[in-house]
Amino acid sequence: MQGWKNFIPTEKKIEYINSLLNVGFDTIDAGSFVSSRAIPQMADTKDVIRNLKTGMNRSKILVIIANVRGAEEAVGYKEITYLGINKES
């Protein structure tokens, strides 16, 4: 989603990712903790993560981080299983 020009409403992202959780995929990339100036589409990752229904499935949640600030934010969410490091940022 992060490369799409038009902003996808937060509720649509939540609905979509929750539907993937219901399918039971092993790992789901649910967002990025990056600058909203750099990637506006990911500005709502915190809200998306907070509204995922992760309790009743085994899917793991992955988020992308670009720097220490992003990592520090991301580790505060119990829903997140993996941090993917963007080495290009």
mmCIF file with all atom_site columns, C-alpha atoms in Angstrom:
data_model
loop_
_atom_site.group_PDB
_atom_site.id
_atom_site.type_symbol
_atom_site.label_atom_id
_atom_site.label_alt_id
_atom_site.label_comp_id
_atom_site.label_asym_id
_atom_site.label_entity_id
_atom_site.label_seq_id
_atom_site.pdbx_PDB_ins_code
_atom_site.Cartn_x
_atom_site.Cartn_y
_atom_site.Cartn_z
_atom_site.occupancy
_atom_site.B_iso_or_equiv
_atom_site.pdbx_formal_charge
_atom_site.auth_seq_id
_atom_site.auth_comp_id
_atom_site.auth_asym_id
_atom_site.auth_atom_id
_atom_site.pdbx_PDB_model_num
ATOM 1  C CA . MET A 1 1  ? 0.000   0.000   0.000  1.00 0.00 ? 1  MET A CA 1
ATOM 2  C CA . GLN A 1 2  ? 2.814   2.409   0.712  1.00 0.00 ? 2  GLN A CA 1
ATOM 3  C CA . GLY A 1 3  ? 3.467   3.143   -2.954 1.00 0.00 ? 3  GLY A CA 1
ATOM 4  C CA . TRP A 1 4  ? -0.133  4.055   -3.774 1.00 0.00 ? 4  TRP A CA 1
ATOM 5  C CA . LYS A 1 5  ? -0.749  7.758   -4.457 1.00 0.00 ? 5  LYS A CA 1
ATOM 6  C CA . ASN A 1 6  ? -4.274  8.078   -3.066 1.00 0.00 ? 6  ASN A CA 1
ATOM 7  C CA . PHE A 1 7  ? -4.530  7.660   0.689  1.00 0.00 ? 7  PHE A CA 1
ATOM 8  C CA . ILE A 1 8  ? -6.382  4.510   1.694  1.00 0.00 ? 8  ILE A CA 1
ATOM 9  C CA . PRO A 1 9  ? -8.710  5.251   4.622  1.00 0.00 ? 9  PRO A CA 1
ATOM 10 C CA . THR A 1 10 ? -7.522  3.796   7.912  1.00 0.00 ? 10 THR A CA 1
ATOM 11 C CA . GLU A 1 11 ? -10.730 1.800   8.376  1.00 0.00 ? 11 GLU A CA 1
ATOM 12 C CA . LYS A 1 12 ? -10.233 0.145   4.970  1.00 0.00 ? 12 LYS A CA 1
ATOM 13 C CA . LYS A 1 13 ? -6.676  -0.852  5.909  1.00 0.00 ? 13 LYS A CA 1
ATOM 14 C CA . ILE A 1 14 ? -7.887  -2.301  9.212  1.00 0.00 ? 14 ILE A CA 1
ATOM 15 C CA . GLU A 1 15 ? -10.686 -4.213  7.477  1.00 0.00 ? 15 GLU A CA 1
ATOM 16 C CA . TYR A 1 16 ? -8.316  -5.582  4.837  1.00 0.00 ? 16 TYR A CA 1
ATOM 17 C CA . ILE A 1 17 ? -5.608  -6.704  7.248  1.00 0.00 ? 17 ILE A CA 1
ATOM 18 C CA . ASN A 1 18 ? -8.169  -8.247  9.611  1.00 0.00 ? 18 ASN A CA 1
ATOM 19 C CA . SER A 1 19 ? -9.530  -10.227 6.659  1.00 0.00 ? 19 SER A CA 1
ATOM 20 C CA . LEU A 1 20 ? -5.990  -11.507 6.005  1.00 0.00 ? 20 LEU A CA 1
ATOM 21 C CA . LEU A 1 21 ? -5.719  -12.444 9.686  1.00 0.00 ? 21 LEU A CA 1
ATOM 22 C CA . ASN A 1 22 ? -8.961  -14.418 9.371  1.00 0.00 ? 22 ASN A CA 1
ATOM 23 C CA . VAL A 1 23 ? -7.466  -16.401 6.490  1.00 0.00 ? 23 VAL A CA 1
ATOM 24 C CA . GLY A 1 24 ? -4.557  -17.391 8.717  1.00 0.00 ? 24 GLY A CA 1
ATOM 25 C CA . PHE A 1 25 ? -1.508  -16.357 6.700  1.00 0.00 ? 25 PHE A CA 1
ATOM 26 C CA . ASP A 1 26 ? 1.764   -17.072 8.513  1.00 0.00 ? 26 ASP A CA 1
ATOM 27 C CA . THR A 1 27 ? 3.052   -13.475 8.376  1.00 0.00 ? 27 THR A CA 1
ATOM 28 C CA . ILE A 1 28 ? 1.284   -10.252 7.421  1.00 0.00 ? 28 ILE A CA 1
ATOM 29 C CA . ASP A 1 29 ? 3.067   -6.970  6.659  1.00 0.00 ? 29 ASP A CA 1
ATOM 30 C CA . ALA A 1 30 ? 0.771   -4.527  8.443  1.00 0.00 ? 30 ALA A CA 1
ATOM 31 C CA . GLY A 1 31 ? 2.522   -1.187  8.038  1.00 0.00 ? 31 GLY A CA 1
ATOM 32 C CA . SER A 1 32 ? 5.629   0.888   8.498  1.00 0.00 ? 32 SER A CA 1
ATOM 33 C CA . PHE A 1 33 ? 6.934   3.076   11.285 1.00 0.00 ? 33 PHE A CA 1
ATOM 34 C CA . VAL A 1 34 ? 8.483   5.656   8.988  1.00 0.00 ? 34 VAL A CA 1
ATOM 35 C CA . SER A 1 35 ? 8.202   9.402   8.551  1.00 0.00 ? 35 SER A CA 1
ATOM 36 C CA . SER A 1 36 ? 4.761   10.438  7.352  1.00 0.00 ? 36 SER A CA 1
ATOM 37 C CA . ARG A 1 37 ? 6.498   13.048  5.205  1.00 0.00 ? 37 ARG A CA 1
ATOM 38 C CA . ALA A 1 38 ? 8.447   10.321  3.424  1.00 0.00 ? 38 ALA A CA 1
ATOM 39 C CA . ILE A 1 39 ? 5.559   7.857   3.069  1.00 0.00 ? 39 ILE A CA 1
ATOM 40 C CA . PRO A 1 40 ? 2.187   9.521   3.811  1.00 0.00 ? 40 PRO A CA 1
ATOM 41 C CA . GLN A 1 41 ? 0.285   6.260   3.244  1.00 0.00 ? 41 GLN A CA 1
ATOM 42 C CA . MET A 1 42 ? 1.831   4.804   6.417  1.00 0.00 ? 42 MET A CA 1
ATOM 43 C CA . ALA A 1 43 ? 1.012   7.742   8.705  1.00 0.00 ? 43 ALA A CA 1
ATOM 44 C CA . ASP A 1 44 ? -1.776  5.732   10.344 1.00 0.00 ? 44 ASP A CA 1
ATOM 45 C CA . THR A 1 45 ? 0.175   2.540   11.087 1.00 0.00 ? 45 THR A CA 1
ATOM 46 C CA . LYS A 1 46 ? -0.249  3.041   14.847 1.00 0.00 ? 46 LYS A CA 1
ATOM 47 C CA . ASP A 1 47 ? -4.035  3.196   14.485 1.00 0.00 ? 47 ASP A CA 1
ATOM 48 C CA . VAL A 1 48 ? -4.067  0.196   12.166 1.00 0.00 ? 48 VAL A CA 1
ATOM 49 C CA . ILE A 1 49 ? -1.978  -1.941  14.536 1.00 0.00 ? 49 ILE A CA 1
ATOM 50 C CA . ARG A 1 50 ? -4.127  -0.984  17.550 1.00 0.00 ? 50 ARG A CA 1
ATOM 51 C CA . ASN A 1 51 ? -7.266  -2.189  15.734 1.00 0.00 ? 51 ASN A CA 1
ATOM 52 C CA . LEU A 1 52 ? -6.089  -5.569  14.485 1.00 0.00 ? 52 LEU A CA 1
ATOM 53 C CA . LYS A 1 53 ? -7.843  -8.664  15.788 1.00 0.00 ? 53 LYS A CA 1
ATOM 54 C CA . THR A 1 54 ? -4.783  -10.772 16.512 1.00 0.00 ? 54 THR A CA 1
ATOM 55 C CA . GLY A 1 55 ? -6.037  -12.666 19.565 1.00 0.00 ? 55 GLY A CA 1
ATOM 56 C CA . MET A 1 56 ? -7.591  -15.737 17.968 1.00 0.00 ? 56 MET A CA 1
ATOM 57 C CA . ASN A 1 57 ? -5.111  -16.686 15.252 1.00 0.00 ? 57 ASN A CA 1
ATOM 58 C CA . ARG A 1 58 ? -1.480  -17.609 14.745 1.00 0.00 ? 58 ARG A CA 1
ATOM 59 C CA . SER A 1 59 ? -0.591  -15.023 12.119 1.00 0.00 ? 59 SER A CA 1
ATOM 60 C CA . LYS A 1 60 ? 2.496   -12.986 12.880 1.00 0.00 ? 60 LYS A CA 1
ATOM 61 C CA . ILE A 1 61 ? 2.490   -9.230  12.332 1.00 0.00 ? 61 ILE A CA 1
ATOM 62 C CA . LEU A 1 62 ? 5.447   -7.619  10.587 1.00 0.00 ? 62 LEU A CA 1
ATOM 63 C CA . VAL A 1 63 ? 6.123   -3.887  10.324 1.00 0.00 ? 63 VAL A CA 1
ATOM 64 C CA . ILE A 1 64 ? 8.882   -2.077  8.499  1.00 0.00 ? 64 ILE A CA 1
ATOM 65 C CA . ILE A 1 65 ? 11.139  0.332   10.344 1.00 0.00 ? 65 ILE A CA 1
ATOM 66 C CA . ALA A 1 66 ? 13.671  2.721   8.859  1.00 0.00 ? 66 ALA A CA 1
ATOM 67 C CA . ASN A 1 67 ? 15.517  4.018   11.892 1.00 0.00 ? 67 ASN A CA 1
ATOM 68 C CA . VAL A 1 68 ? 15.919  3.876   15.661 1.00 0.00 ? 68 VAL A CA 1
ATOM 69 C CA . ARG A 1 69 ? 12.931  6.152   16.244 1.00 0.00 ? 69 ARG A CA 1
ATOM 70 C CA . GLY A 1 70 ? 10.692  3.782   14.288 1.00 0.00 ? 70 GLY A CA 1
ATOM 71 C CA . ALA A 1 71 ? 12.031  0.785   16.194 1.00 0.00 ? 71 ALA A CA 1
ATOM 72 C CA . GLU A 1 72 ? 11.439  2.502   19.531 1.00 0.00 ? 72 GLU A CA 1
ATOM 73 C CA . GLU A 1 73 ? 7.825   3.196   18.562 1.00 0.00 ? 73 GLU A CA 1
ATOM 74 C CA . ALA A 1 74 ? 7.159   -0.251  17.144 1.00 0.00 ? 74 ALA A CA 1
ATOM 75 C CA . VAL A 1 75 ? 8.383   -2.236  20.150 1.00 0.00 ? 75 VAL A CA 1
ATOM 76 C CA . GLY A 1 76 ? 5.583   -0.712  22.213 1.00 0.00 ? 76 GLY A CA 1
ATOM 77 C CA . TYR A 1 77 ? 2.937   -2.745  20.364 1.00 0.00 ? 77 TYR A CA 1
ATOM 78 C CA . LYS A 1 78 ? 2.374   -6.285  21.649 1.00 0.00 ? 78 LYS A CA 1
ATOM 79 C CA . GLU A 1 79 ? 0.647   -7.183  18.374 1.00 0.00 ? 79 GLU A CA 1
ATOM 80 C CA . ILE A 1 80 ? 3.900   -6.841  16.408 1.00 0.00 ? 80 ILE A CA 1
ATOM 81 C CA . THR A 1 81 ? 5.981   -9.993  16.031 1.00 0.00 ? 81 THR A CA 1
ATOM 82 C CA . TYR A 1 82 ? 8.688   -8.875  13.608 1.00 0.00 ? 82 TYR A CA 1
ATOM 83 C CA . LEU A 1 83 ? 10.453  -5.631  12.734 1.00 0.00 ? 83 LEU A CA 1
ATOM 84 C CA . GLY A 1 84 ? 11.698  -5.481  9.160  1.00 0.00 ? 84 GLY A CA 1
ATOM 85 C CA . ILE A 1 85 ? 14.576  -3.084  8.701  1.00 0.00 ? 85 ILE A CA 1
ATOM 86 C CA . ASN A 1 86 ? 14.579  -0.910  5.604  1.00 0.00 ? 86 ASN A CA 1
ATOM 87 C CA . LYS A 1 87 ? 18.303  -0.586  4.891  1.00 0.00 ? 87 LYS A CA 1
ATOM 88 C CA . GLU A 1 88 ? 17.730  1.974   2.123  1.00 0.00 ? 88 GLU A CA 1
ATOM 89 C CA . SER A 1 89 ? 16.435  4.684   4.497  1.00 0.00 ? 89 SER A CA 1
#
